[in-house]
Short mmCIF file of C-alpha atoms and ligand atoms in Angstrom, two decimals:
data_model
loop_
_atom_site.label_atom_id
_atom_site.label_comp_id
_atom_site.label_asym_id
_atom_site.label_seq_id
_atom_site.Cartn_x
_atom_site.Cartn_y
_atom_site.Cartn_z
CA MET F 1 -11.48 43.69 27.12
CA LEU F 2 -11.68 43.00 23.08
CA ILE F 3 -15.13 44.37 21.80
CA SER F 4 -16.14 41.88 18.36
CA ILE F 5 -18.91 44.44 16.45
CA ILE F 6 -20.85 41.88 13.78
CA ILE F 7 -22.68 43.55 10.73
CA PRO F 8 -24.98 41.77 8.32
CA VAL F 9 -24.82 42.44 4.82
CA PHE F 10 -27.25 41.95 2.05
CA ASN F 11 -26.76 44.46 -0.75
CA GLU F 12 -25.04 47.38 1.45
CA SER F 13 -22.11 47.67 -1.59
CA GLU F 14 -22.93 51.63 -0.78
CA ASN F 15 -23.39 51.76 2.58
CA LEU F 16 -20.30 49.92 4.05
CA PRO F 17 -17.15 52.61 3.38
CA PHE F 18 -19.29 54.70 5.67
CA LEU F 19 -20.03 52.81 8.37
CA HIS F 20 -16.74 51.00 7.85
CA ASN F 21 -15.33 54.09 9.09
CA ARG F 22 -18.07 55.83 11.64
CA LEU F 23 -17.23 52.33 13.34
CA ILE F 24 -13.56 52.36 13.34
CA SER F 25 -13.72 56.13 14.59
CA THR F 26 -15.82 55.32 17.59
CA LEU F 27 -14.36 52.29 18.43
CA LYS F 28 -10.80 54.13 18.56
CA LYS F 29 -11.89 56.45 20.86
CA ILE F 30 -13.16 53.93 22.95
CA SER F 31 -9.68 53.07 22.66
CA HIS F 32 -10.04 49.05 23.40
CA PRO F 33 -8.95 46.28 21.02
CA TYR F 34 -11.99 45.67 18.71
CA GLU F 35 -13.02 43.12 15.51
CA LEU F 36 -15.38 44.06 12.99
CA ILE F 37 -16.50 40.99 11.59
CA TYR F 38 -19.03 41.36 8.13
CA ILE F 39 -21.06 38.50 6.92
CA ASN F 40 -21.68 38.82 3.84
CA ASP F 41 -25.11 37.45 3.56
CA GLY F 42 -25.44 36.65 -0.13
CA SER F 43 -25.24 39.73 -1.93
CA SER F 44 -25.89 40.48 -5.45
CA ASP F 45 -24.36 44.14 -5.36
CA SER F 46 -20.42 44.06 -4.84
CA SER F 47 -20.34 44.29 -1.39
CA PHE F 48 -17.70 41.37 -1.23
CA VAL F 49 -15.68 43.31 -3.52
CA VAL F 50 -16.29 46.29 -1.11
CA LEU F 51 -15.48 44.59 2.08
CA LYS F 52 -12.14 42.80 0.41
CA GLU F 53 -11.43 46.59 -0.24
CA LEU F 54 -11.48 47.71 3.00
CA LEU F 55 -10.02 44.96 5.17
CA ILE F 56 -7.63 46.13 7.67
CA PRO F 57 -5.98 43.48 10.21
CA GLU F 58 -8.83 43.39 12.95
CA MET F 59 -11.21 42.51 10.31
CA LYS F 60 -12.74 39.42 9.19
CA ILE F 61 -14.98 38.52 6.14
CA ILE F 62 -17.16 35.81 6.04
CA ASP F 63 -19.04 35.31 2.53
CA PHE F 64 -21.95 33.19 3.06
CA SER F 65 -23.04 30.16 -0.26
CA ARG F 66 -26.51 32.11 -0.41
CA ASN F 67 -28.88 34.22 1.06
CA PHE F 68 -29.29 32.82 3.98
CA GLY F 69 -31.20 35.24 6.06
CA LYS F 70 -30.02 38.09 8.87
CA GLU F 71 -30.58 35.48 11.37
CA ALA F 72 -28.26 32.96 9.87
CA ALA F 73 -25.72 36.01 9.44
CA LEU F 74 -26.00 36.86 13.25
CA SER F 75 -25.64 33.08 14.34
CA ALA F 76 -22.85 32.82 11.76
CA GLY F 77 -21.60 36.20 13.77
CA LEU F 78 -21.89 35.18 16.74
CA VAL F 79 -19.98 32.26 16.91
CA HIS F 80 -17.08 33.80 15.08
CA ALA F 81 -16.65 36.23 17.75
CA PHE F 82 -14.24 36.34 19.92
CA GLY F 83 -14.59 39.49 22.43
CA ASP F 84 -15.56 39.63 25.83
CA VAL F 85 -18.52 42.18 24.68
CA VAL F 86 -19.82 41.46 21.08
CA ILE F 87 -22.43 44.19 19.42
CA PRO F 88 -24.58 43.33 16.43
CA ILE F 89 -25.42 46.50 14.57
CA ASP F 90 -26.97 46.68 11.04
CA ALA F 91 -24.55 48.12 7.72
CA ASP F 92 -27.22 51.03 6.14
CA LEU F 93 -26.33 53.01 9.31
CA GLN F 94 -29.76 52.87 11.08
CA HIS F 95 -27.75 52.29 14.33
CA PRO F 96 -25.61 55.23 15.19
CA PRO F 97 -22.56 53.34 15.73
CA GLU F 98 -21.67 56.04 18.26
CA LEU F 99 -23.61 54.99 20.41
CA ILE F 100 -21.21 52.02 21.43
CA GLU F 101 -19.22 54.20 23.00
CA GLU F 102 -22.25 54.65 25.82
CA MET F 103 -23.14 50.60 25.44
CA VAL F 104 -19.33 50.27 26.70
CA TYR F 105 -19.90 52.57 29.09
CA VAL F 106 -22.92 51.14 30.85
CA HIS F 107 -21.62 47.62 30.37
CA LEU F 108 -18.78 48.03 32.79
CA LYS F 109 -20.91 49.35 35.40
CA GLY F 110 -21.89 45.77 35.67
CA TRP F 111 -24.73 44.55 33.26
CA ASP F 112 -24.43 41.68 30.70
CA VAL F 113 -26.77 42.99 27.79
CA VAL F 114 -27.33 46.45 26.89
CA PHE F 115 -29.72 46.81 24.63
CA ALA F 116 -30.94 50.00 22.88
CA SER F 117 -34.24 50.05 22.75
CA ARG F 118 -35.31 53.07 19.04
CA ILE F 119 -37.47 55.96 20.46
CA ASP F 120 -39.73 55.82 17.64
CA ARG F 121 -40.86 53.40 14.26
CA LYS F 122 -41.45 56.95 12.45
CA ASN F 123 -38.97 55.14 9.89
CA ASP F 124 -40.43 51.94 9.52
CA GLY F 125 -43.13 53.48 7.36
CA PHE F 126 -47.18 53.10 8.84
CA LEU F 127 -48.13 49.61 8.29
CA ARG F 128 -44.40 48.23 9.03
CA GLY F 129 -45.07 50.23 12.37
CA LYS F 130 -48.56 49.26 13.28
CA LEU F 131 -48.12 45.49 12.25
CA THR F 132 -45.18 45.18 13.71
CA ASN F 133 -46.79 46.64 17.39
CA TYR F 134 -49.48 43.91 17.24
CA PHE F 135 -46.87 41.48 16.47
CA TYR F 136 -45.00 41.97 19.90
CA LYS F 137 -48.49 42.58 22.03
CA ILE F 138 -49.69 38.69 20.24
CA ASN F 139 -46.20 37.69 21.14
CA ASP F 140 -46.30 38.99 24.77
CA SER F 141 -49.59 37.94 25.59
CA MET F 142 -48.22 34.15 23.78
CA THR F 143 -44.79 33.94 24.97
CA GLU F 144 -43.45 33.33 28.93
CA HIS F 145 -40.62 35.93 26.79
CA PRO F 146 -41.41 39.31 26.33
CA LEU F 147 -39.37 40.90 23.74
CA PRO F 148 -39.19 44.51 24.51
CA LEU F 149 -40.86 46.72 22.50
CA ASN F 150 -39.30 48.82 19.39
CA SER F 151 -35.61 47.05 20.66
CA GLY F 152 -34.40 45.24 17.56
CA ASP F 153 -30.16 43.54 17.53
CA PHE F 154 -28.98 46.45 18.45
CA ARG F 155 -27.07 45.53 21.42
CA LEU F 156 -24.13 44.88 23.99
CA MET F 157 -23.56 41.26 24.70
CA SER F 158 -21.25 40.00 27.51
CA ARG F 159 -18.71 37.24 26.88
CA LYS F 160 -21.56 34.65 29.58
CA VAL F 161 -24.65 35.81 27.21
CA VAL F 162 -22.23 35.34 24.19
CA ASP F 163 -21.11 31.92 24.82
CA ALA F 164 -25.26 31.30 26.02
CA ILE F 165 -26.49 31.83 22.96
CA ASN F 166 -24.03 29.48 20.87
CA SER F 167 -24.62 26.76 22.54
CA LEU F 168 -28.45 26.47 21.31
CA PRO F 169 -28.64 23.82 19.41
CA GLU F 170 -31.46 24.79 17.08
CA LYS F 171 -31.02 25.60 13.14
CA ASN F 172 -34.10 27.98 12.91
CA ARG F 173 -33.29 31.27 15.00
CA PHE F 174 -34.87 33.96 15.50
CA MET F 175 -32.72 35.92 17.04
CA LYS F 176 -34.89 38.43 19.33
CA GLY F 177 -36.16 35.07 21.12
CA ILE F 178 -33.60 33.63 21.47
CA TYR F 179 -31.87 36.78 23.24
CA SER F 180 -34.85 37.21 24.68
CA TRP F 181 -34.69 33.00 26.06
CA VAL F 182 -31.42 33.57 27.06
CA GLY F 183 -32.39 36.16 30.21
CA PHE F 184 -29.12 37.57 32.20
CA LYS F 185 -28.96 40.84 33.75
CA THR F 186 -30.59 43.22 30.75
CA VAL F 187 -30.27 46.96 31.06
CA ASN F 188 -32.03 49.55 27.96
CA ILE F 189 -30.32 52.51 26.90
CA SER F 190 -32.88 54.58 24.03
CA TYR F 191 -31.71 56.00 20.27
CA GLU F 192 -33.72 57.55 17.88
CA VAL F 193 -32.96 55.16 15.21
CA ALA F 194 -31.33 56.66 11.64
CA PRO F 195 -33.30 56.80 8.11
CA ARG F 196 -31.47 53.93 6.32
CA LEU F 197 -28.11 55.70 4.67
CA LYS F 198 -28.68 53.74 0.89
CA GLY F 199 -30.96 51.37 -1.20
CA ALA F 200 -34.39 50.04 0.51
CA THR F 201 -34.86 48.03 3.02
CA SER F 202 -34.76 43.77 1.66
CA PHE F 203 -37.93 43.18 4.37
CA THR F 204 -40.79 43.01 3.01
CA LEU F 205 -44.19 42.57 4.31
CA MET F 206 -44.58 39.06 3.82
CA SER F 207 -40.56 38.20 4.52
CA LEU F 208 -41.59 39.73 8.11
CA TYR F 209 -45.08 38.09 8.25
CA LYS F 210 -43.14 34.96 7.83
CA LEU F 211 -40.60 36.03 11.07
CA ALA F 212 -42.87 36.92 13.20
CA ILE F 213 -45.04 33.79 12.56
CA ASN F 214 -41.67 32.23 12.91
CA GLY F 215 -40.91 33.44 16.42
CA LEU F 216 -44.47 33.06 17.73
CA PHE F 217 -44.05 29.11 17.28
CA ASN F 218 -40.63 28.50 17.53
CA PHE F 219 -41.26 30.30 21.69
CA THR F 220 -44.34 29.46 22.77
CA THR F 221 -46.70 26.17 22.82
CA LEU F 222 -49.91 28.08 22.97
CA PRO F 223 -51.40 27.37 19.91
CA LEU F 224 -51.34 24.00 20.82
CA LYS F 225 -52.65 23.48 23.81
CA ILE F 226 -55.28 25.57 22.77
CA TRP F 227 -57.70 23.56 21.20
CA THR F 228 -58.08 21.71 24.13
CA TYR F 229 -59.74 24.21 25.46
CA ILE F 230 -61.48 25.34 22.02
CA GLY F 231 -62.23 21.14 21.60
CA LEU F 232 -63.67 21.38 25.35
CA SER F 233 -66.12 24.56 25.12
CA VAL F 234 -67.34 23.71 21.67
CA ALA F 235 -68.45 20.09 22.67
CA SER F 236 -69.83 20.94 25.83
CA PHE F 237 -71.72 23.65 24.17
CA SER F 238 -72.65 20.83 21.50
CA PHE F 239 -73.81 18.31 24.36
CA LEU F 240 -75.98 21.21 25.51
CA TYR F 241 -77.18 22.01 22.76
CA SER F 242 -78.27 18.91 21.41
CA ILE F 243 -80.12 18.30 25.34
CA LEU F 244 -81.70 21.06 24.25
CA ILE F 245 -83.13 20.07 20.74
CA LEU F 246 -83.94 16.69 22.08
CA ILE F 247 -86.29 17.34 24.61
CA LYS F 248 -88.15 20.39 21.93
CA THR F 249 -88.34 17.81 19.67
CA LEU F 250 -89.63 15.70 22.02
CA VAL F 251 -92.35 17.69 23.29
CA PHE F 252 -92.65 19.23 20.09
CA GLY F 253 -92.45 17.25 17.46
CA VAL F 254 -90.30 16.84 14.47
CA ASP F 255 -89.92 19.94 12.74
CA THR F 256 -88.24 19.47 9.39
CA PRO F 257 -86.51 23.30 8.58
CA GLY F 258 -83.45 24.03 9.92
CA TYR F 259 -81.10 24.21 6.79
CA ALA F 260 -79.52 27.85 7.78
CA SER F 261 -79.46 26.41 11.56
CA THR F 262 -77.33 23.56 10.03
CA ILE F 263 -75.17 24.51 7.91
CA ILE F 264 -73.61 27.61 10.50
CA ALA F 265 -72.96 25.01 12.37
CA VAL F 266 -71.40 22.54 9.85
CA LEU F 267 -69.12 25.78 8.35
CA PHE F 268 -67.80 27.20 11.64
CA MET F 269 -66.66 23.84 12.73
CA GLY F 270 -65.68 23.18 9.26
CA GLY F 271 -63.38 26.80 9.83
CA ILE F 272 -61.93 25.77 13.56
CA GLN F 273 -60.60 22.34 12.26
CA LEU F 274 -58.95 24.20 9.10
CA ILE F 275 -57.20 26.02 11.72
CA GLY F 276 -56.61 23.68 14.43
CA ILE F 277 -54.75 21.45 11.55
CA GLY F 278 -53.02 24.64 10.52
CA VAL F 279 -51.53 24.72 13.76
CA LEU F 280 -50.41 21.10 13.47
CA GLY F 281 -49.26 22.29 10.62
CA GLU F 282 -46.98 25.06 11.52
CA TYR F 283 -45.49 22.89 14.62
CA ILE F 284 -44.81 19.75 11.99
CA SER F 285 -42.66 21.60 10.09
CA LEU F 286 -40.94 23.49 12.44
CA ILE F 287 -40.14 19.91 14.07
CA PHE F 288 -39.49 18.87 9.66
CA THR F 289 -35.96 21.13 9.09
CA GLU F 290 -34.87 21.20 12.78
CA THR F 291 -34.76 17.06 12.27
CA LYS F 292 -33.16 17.07 9.02
CA GLN F 293 -30.20 19.05 10.86
CA ARG F 294 -29.19 21.00 8.11
CA PRO F 295 -27.08 23.99 9.09
CA ALA F 296 -28.32 27.13 9.33
CA TYR F 297 -25.46 28.67 7.18
CA ILE F 298 -23.19 27.09 4.42
CA ILE F 299 -19.45 29.63 4.86
CA ARG F 300 -18.17 29.72 0.85
CA GLU F 301 -15.03 31.96 2.23
CA PHE F 302 -13.84 32.59 5.27
CA ILE F 303 -11.01 36.27 5.37
CA ASN F 304 -9.23 36.89 8.60
CA ASN F 305 -5.97 38.83 7.86
CA ASN F 306 -5.02 38.37 11.05
CA ASN F 307 -4.46 34.54 11.16
CA ASP F 308 -5.24 33.85 14.49
N1 UDP T 1 -30.00 41.66 5.78
C1 UDP T 1 -28.76 40.13 5.88
N2 UDP T 1 -29.63 39.70 5.12
C2 UDP T 1 -31.15 39.22 4.71
C3 UDP T 1 -31.54 40.72 4.47
C4 UDP T 1 -30.77 42.05 5.23
O1 UDP T 1 -27.89 40.15 6.77
O2 UDP T 1 -30.64 39.30 4.05
C5 UDP T 1 -28.93 42.69 6.87
C6 UDP T 1 -28.77 44.37 6.05
O3 UDP T 1 -27.91 44.01 5.53
C7 UDP T 1 -29.02 44.66 7.17
C8 UDP T 1 -29.70 44.69 8.27
O4 UDP T 1 -29.39 42.99 7.65
O5 UDP T 1 -27.37 44.89 7.43
C9 UDP T 1 -31.10 45.04 8.46
O6 UDP T 1 -31.66 44.71 7.00
P1 UDP T 1 -32.39 45.67 6.63
O7 UDP T 1 -32.26 47.43 7.05
O8 UDP T 1 -32.77 45.61 5.24
O9 UDP T 1 -34.09 45.66 7.42
P2 UDP T 1 -34.80 46.67 8.47
O10 UDP T 1 -33.70 48.41 9.17
O11 UDP T 1 -35.20 48.10 7.47
O12 UDP T 1 -35.65 46.01 9.84
MG1 MG T 2 -32.22 48.98 8.28
#
């Protein structure tokens, strides 16, 4: 059984040697053959140089032409992994490599996916933790593919699962949604997430917001459909209200004042329509990027010491 580890790397030069050593000592203990696939996602520090210094026969380096984002890096790793099981792991040692041993052990009991869920989010900071929880709640109420709370990308997937993910043609890849969409027999083990070893997270609240919007709109059409219902209820309400006004005018005559109610109705309807147009815009932009058929990433250099 070949174990593939895929590691997205963006400015992690200080963490890489530690990660590498801990991965190798864990994998040696498990005593299955393994390969390490590092994806250098356009780092601006010396990560690529450090990776080349760490080169061993079990290792591949995929060097992107620029920063394409973690989701693209993971997709590239999944495509180039040959393993019977594949495990993505963060390079900053927030995901303890030692857990891989337990993942493999659980997988051998017959589970296709073993995902590691973090016990809490205390290392994420208060605001980020709160907002992330809201995202999971909204996601679960809107899509048919709930995302397990507190799950990250740290998980073991069998070959069948990886093939299924690789067969999805979409370029816009929200990996958490994709993992959940493909399904398979999944089990959960928990771990305590460690603080980042060195450096700072590259995800700002804005980039997380984009990721969340991307995740939602890619996996649910509810925001599109809900406008039918909102439109129907606003229209029926207006219909009843206009009958009321008509009768009132017929019975009590014309009564000119009404600026407040008119302006409120106009503003309210204007706001509702703008939201509706915004939602259409989100989906059109997804269709637009998808129809361009651009690859999710471009590889500048592929280093494979093994020549297979
Ligand atoms: N990463 C990446 N491309 C990016 C941003 C991050 O490949 O554009 C990698 C990063 O090197 C790390 C993992 O994704 O291995 C998680 O990133 P980070 O620790 O910044 O995110 P957080 O743990 O805060 O969610
Ligand atoms: Mg991190």
